[in-house]
CSV table of C-alpha atoms in Angstrom, one decimal:
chain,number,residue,atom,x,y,z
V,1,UNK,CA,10.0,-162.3,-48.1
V,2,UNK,CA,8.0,-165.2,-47.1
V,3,UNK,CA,8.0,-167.1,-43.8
V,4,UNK,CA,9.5,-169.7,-45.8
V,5,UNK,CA,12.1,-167.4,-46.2
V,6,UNK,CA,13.2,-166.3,-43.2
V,7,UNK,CA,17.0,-164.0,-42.2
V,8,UNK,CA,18.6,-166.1,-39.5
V,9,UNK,CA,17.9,-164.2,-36.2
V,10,UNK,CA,21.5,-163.9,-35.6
V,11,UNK,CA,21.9,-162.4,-38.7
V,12,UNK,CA,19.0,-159.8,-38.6
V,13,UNK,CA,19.7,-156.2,-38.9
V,14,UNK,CA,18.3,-154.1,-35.8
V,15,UNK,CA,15.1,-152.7,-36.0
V,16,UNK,CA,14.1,-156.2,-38.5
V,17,UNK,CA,10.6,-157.3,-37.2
V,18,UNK,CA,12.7,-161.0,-36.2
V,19,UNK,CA,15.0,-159.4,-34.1
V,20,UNK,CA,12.4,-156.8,-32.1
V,21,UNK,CA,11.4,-159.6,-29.5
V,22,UNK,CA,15.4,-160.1,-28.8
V,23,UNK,CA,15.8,-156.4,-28.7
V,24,UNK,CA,13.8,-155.9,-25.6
V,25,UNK,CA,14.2,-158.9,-24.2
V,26,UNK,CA,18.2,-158.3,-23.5
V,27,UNK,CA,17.9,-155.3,-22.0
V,28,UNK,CA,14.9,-156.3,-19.9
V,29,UNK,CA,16.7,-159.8,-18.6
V,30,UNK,CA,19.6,-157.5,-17.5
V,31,UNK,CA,17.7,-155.4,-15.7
V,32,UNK,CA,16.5,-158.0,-13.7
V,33,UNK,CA,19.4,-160.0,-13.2
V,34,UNK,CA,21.1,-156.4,-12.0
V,35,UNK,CA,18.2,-155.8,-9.6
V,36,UNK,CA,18.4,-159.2,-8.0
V,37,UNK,CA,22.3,-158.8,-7.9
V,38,UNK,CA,21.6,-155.6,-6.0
V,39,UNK,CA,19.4,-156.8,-4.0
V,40,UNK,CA,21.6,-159.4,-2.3
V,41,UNK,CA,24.7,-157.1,-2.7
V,42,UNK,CA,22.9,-154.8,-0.4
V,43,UNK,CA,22.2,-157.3,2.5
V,44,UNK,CA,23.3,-156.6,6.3
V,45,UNK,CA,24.8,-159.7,7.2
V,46,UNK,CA,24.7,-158.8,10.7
V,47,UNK,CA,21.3,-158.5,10.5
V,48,UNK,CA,20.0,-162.2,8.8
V,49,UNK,CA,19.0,-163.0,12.1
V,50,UNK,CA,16.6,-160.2,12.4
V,51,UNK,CA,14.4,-161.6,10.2
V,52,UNK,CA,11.0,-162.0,11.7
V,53,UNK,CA,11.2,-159.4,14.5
V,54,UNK,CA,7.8,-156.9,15.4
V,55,UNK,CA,8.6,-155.9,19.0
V,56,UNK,CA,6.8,-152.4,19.6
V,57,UNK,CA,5.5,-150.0,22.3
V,58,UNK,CA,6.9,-148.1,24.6
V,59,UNK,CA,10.1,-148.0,26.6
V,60,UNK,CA,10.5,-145.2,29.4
V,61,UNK,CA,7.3,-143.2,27.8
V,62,UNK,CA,8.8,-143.6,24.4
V,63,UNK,CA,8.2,-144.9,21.1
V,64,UNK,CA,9.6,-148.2,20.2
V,65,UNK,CA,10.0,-150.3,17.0
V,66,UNK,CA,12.3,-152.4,17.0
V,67,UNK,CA,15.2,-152.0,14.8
V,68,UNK,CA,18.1,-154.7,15.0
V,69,UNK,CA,18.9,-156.9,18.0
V,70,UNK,CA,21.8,-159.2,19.5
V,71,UNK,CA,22.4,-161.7,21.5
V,72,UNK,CA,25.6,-162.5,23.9
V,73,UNK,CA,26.5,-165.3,26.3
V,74,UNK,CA,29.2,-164.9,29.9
V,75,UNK,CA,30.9,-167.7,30.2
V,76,UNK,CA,28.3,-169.5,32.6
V,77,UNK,CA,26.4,-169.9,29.3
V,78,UNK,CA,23.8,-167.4,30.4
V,79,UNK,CA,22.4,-165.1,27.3
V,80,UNK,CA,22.0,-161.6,27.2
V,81,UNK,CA,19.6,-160.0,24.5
V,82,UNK,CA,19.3,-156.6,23.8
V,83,UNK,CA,16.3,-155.5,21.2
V,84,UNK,CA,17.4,-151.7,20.1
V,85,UNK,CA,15.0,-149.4,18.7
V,86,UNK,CA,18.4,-148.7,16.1
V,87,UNK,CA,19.3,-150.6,12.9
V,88,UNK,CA,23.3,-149.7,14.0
V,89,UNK,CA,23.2,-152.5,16.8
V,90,UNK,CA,25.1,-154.8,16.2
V,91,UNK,CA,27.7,-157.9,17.2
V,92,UNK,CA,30.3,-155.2,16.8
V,93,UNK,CA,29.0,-151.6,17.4
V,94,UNK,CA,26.5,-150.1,19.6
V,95,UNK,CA,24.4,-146.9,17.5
V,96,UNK,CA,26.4,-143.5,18.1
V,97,UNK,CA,23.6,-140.8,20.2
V,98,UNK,CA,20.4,-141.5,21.8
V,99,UNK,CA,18.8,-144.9,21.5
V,100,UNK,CA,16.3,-147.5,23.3
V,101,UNK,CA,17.0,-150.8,24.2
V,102,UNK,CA,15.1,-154.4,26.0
V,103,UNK,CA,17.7,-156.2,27.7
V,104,UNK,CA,16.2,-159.7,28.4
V,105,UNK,CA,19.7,-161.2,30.6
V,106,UNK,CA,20.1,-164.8,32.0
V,107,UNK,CA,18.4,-166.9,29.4
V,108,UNK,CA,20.0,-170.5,29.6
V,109,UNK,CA,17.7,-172.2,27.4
V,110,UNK,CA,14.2,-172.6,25.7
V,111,UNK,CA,11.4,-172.0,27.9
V,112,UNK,CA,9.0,-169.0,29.0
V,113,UNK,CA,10.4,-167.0,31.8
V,114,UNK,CA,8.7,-163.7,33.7
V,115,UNK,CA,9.6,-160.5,33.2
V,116,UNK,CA,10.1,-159.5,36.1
V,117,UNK,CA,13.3,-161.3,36.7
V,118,UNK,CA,14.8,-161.2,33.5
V,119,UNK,CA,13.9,-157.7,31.5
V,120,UNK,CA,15.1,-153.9,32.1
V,121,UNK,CA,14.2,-151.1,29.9
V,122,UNK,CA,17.1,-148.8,29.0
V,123,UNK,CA,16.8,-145.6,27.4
V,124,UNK,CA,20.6,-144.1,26.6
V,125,UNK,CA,21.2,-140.7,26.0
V,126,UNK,CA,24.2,-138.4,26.0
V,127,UNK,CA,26.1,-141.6,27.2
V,128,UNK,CA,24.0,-142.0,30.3
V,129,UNK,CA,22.0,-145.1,30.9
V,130,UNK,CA,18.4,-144.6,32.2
V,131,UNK,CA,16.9,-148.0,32.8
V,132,UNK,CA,14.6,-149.2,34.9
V,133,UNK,CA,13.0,-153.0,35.3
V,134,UNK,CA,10.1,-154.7,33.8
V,135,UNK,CA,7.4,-155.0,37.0
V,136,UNK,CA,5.0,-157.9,35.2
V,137,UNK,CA,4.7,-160.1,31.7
V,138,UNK,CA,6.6,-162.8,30.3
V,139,UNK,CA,9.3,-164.0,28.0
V,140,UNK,CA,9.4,-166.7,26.0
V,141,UNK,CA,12.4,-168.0,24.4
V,142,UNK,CA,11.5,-171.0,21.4
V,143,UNK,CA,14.2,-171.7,20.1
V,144,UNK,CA,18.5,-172.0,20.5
V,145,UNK,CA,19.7,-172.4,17.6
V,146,UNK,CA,23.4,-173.0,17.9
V,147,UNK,CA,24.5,-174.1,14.4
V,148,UNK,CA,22.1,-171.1,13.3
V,149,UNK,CA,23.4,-168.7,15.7
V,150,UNK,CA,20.5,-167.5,16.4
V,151,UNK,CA,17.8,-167.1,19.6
V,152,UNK,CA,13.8,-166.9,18.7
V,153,UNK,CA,11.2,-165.7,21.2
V,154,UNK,CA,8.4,-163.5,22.0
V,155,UNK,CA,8.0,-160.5,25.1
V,156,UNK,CA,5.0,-158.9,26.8
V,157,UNK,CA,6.6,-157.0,29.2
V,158,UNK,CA,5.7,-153.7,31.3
V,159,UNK,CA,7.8,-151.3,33.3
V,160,UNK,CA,6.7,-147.9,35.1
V,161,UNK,CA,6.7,-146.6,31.7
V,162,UNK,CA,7.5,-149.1,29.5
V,163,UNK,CA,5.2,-151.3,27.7
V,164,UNK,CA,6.1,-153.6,24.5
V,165,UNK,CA,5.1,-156.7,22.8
V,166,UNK,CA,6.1,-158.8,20.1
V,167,UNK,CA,8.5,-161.5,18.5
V,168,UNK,CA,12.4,-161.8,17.8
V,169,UNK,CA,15.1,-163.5,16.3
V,170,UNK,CA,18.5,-162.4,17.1
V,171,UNK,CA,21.9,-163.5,15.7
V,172,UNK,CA,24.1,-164.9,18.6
V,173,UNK,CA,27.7,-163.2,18.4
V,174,UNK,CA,31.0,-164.8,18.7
């Protein structure tokens, strides 16, 4: 047989040198089509807002890396955000057993703020609360985003035995 003339590829029998490319091309396409289908399958949703978050150090003398984060408003329009060290927190549960937290409370809008006055460090274990306040450093909030839901910023804050630093971006609950 010539290339002149040629078995439709549709027509080929399996294993026919036309029809080899096809033969590992299927299989490979739907392997990546089933990967990338995974992959968004298995996205938190409560978590698009972490996106972007590297707070780190230390809270209460231990290690923290920041894990998943919220953040809640009263009704004065004052927002409270809490940076865990546990992937569990969320809009709708707090992490079961011993976790750490940053709270950064009374945020009204964008701006940089001191630590101070607006962060405590909170280390819960066995259902008791151990927290103690930030003593220097600063906050700074960038960014609102209200049709985002979601609240940017950065910390450098340090406690009696606390120390952290990074960037955030929390998803506002409802």
């Amino acid at each position: 047989m010539n290339k002149f003339n040629t078995i439709p590829p549709e027509l080929a029998p399996i294993g026919h040198p036309q029809n080899e490319s096809r033969m590992i091309l299927r299989p490979t396409a739907l392997a990546v089509a089933l990967i990338c289908l995974g992959s968004f399958a298995c996205v938190d949703l409560d978590t698009i807002g972490d996106f972007g978050s590297s707070v780190s150090g230390e809270v209460q003398g231990k290690s923290f890396v920041y894990g998943s984060g919220t953040a809640e408003s009263d009704a004065a329009g004052n927002y409270f955000i809490t940076l865990s060290d546990s992937s569990n927190y969320n809009c709708f549960s707090s992490p079961s057993g011993a976790y750490l937290s940053i709270v950064i409370a009374g945020i009204q809008q964008p701006g940089t703020f001191s630590a101070a006055s607006a962060v405590t460090f909170n280390n819960l274990e066995g259902n008791v609360n151990h927290s103690d306040s930030a003593v220097s450093g600063t906050v700074t909030i960038e960014a609102i985003d209200d049709a985002d839901r979601s609240i940017q910023g950065s910390i450098s804050a340090t406690g009696l035995d606390s120390d952290v630093q990074g960037s955030f971006s929390v998803a506002i609950c409802d």
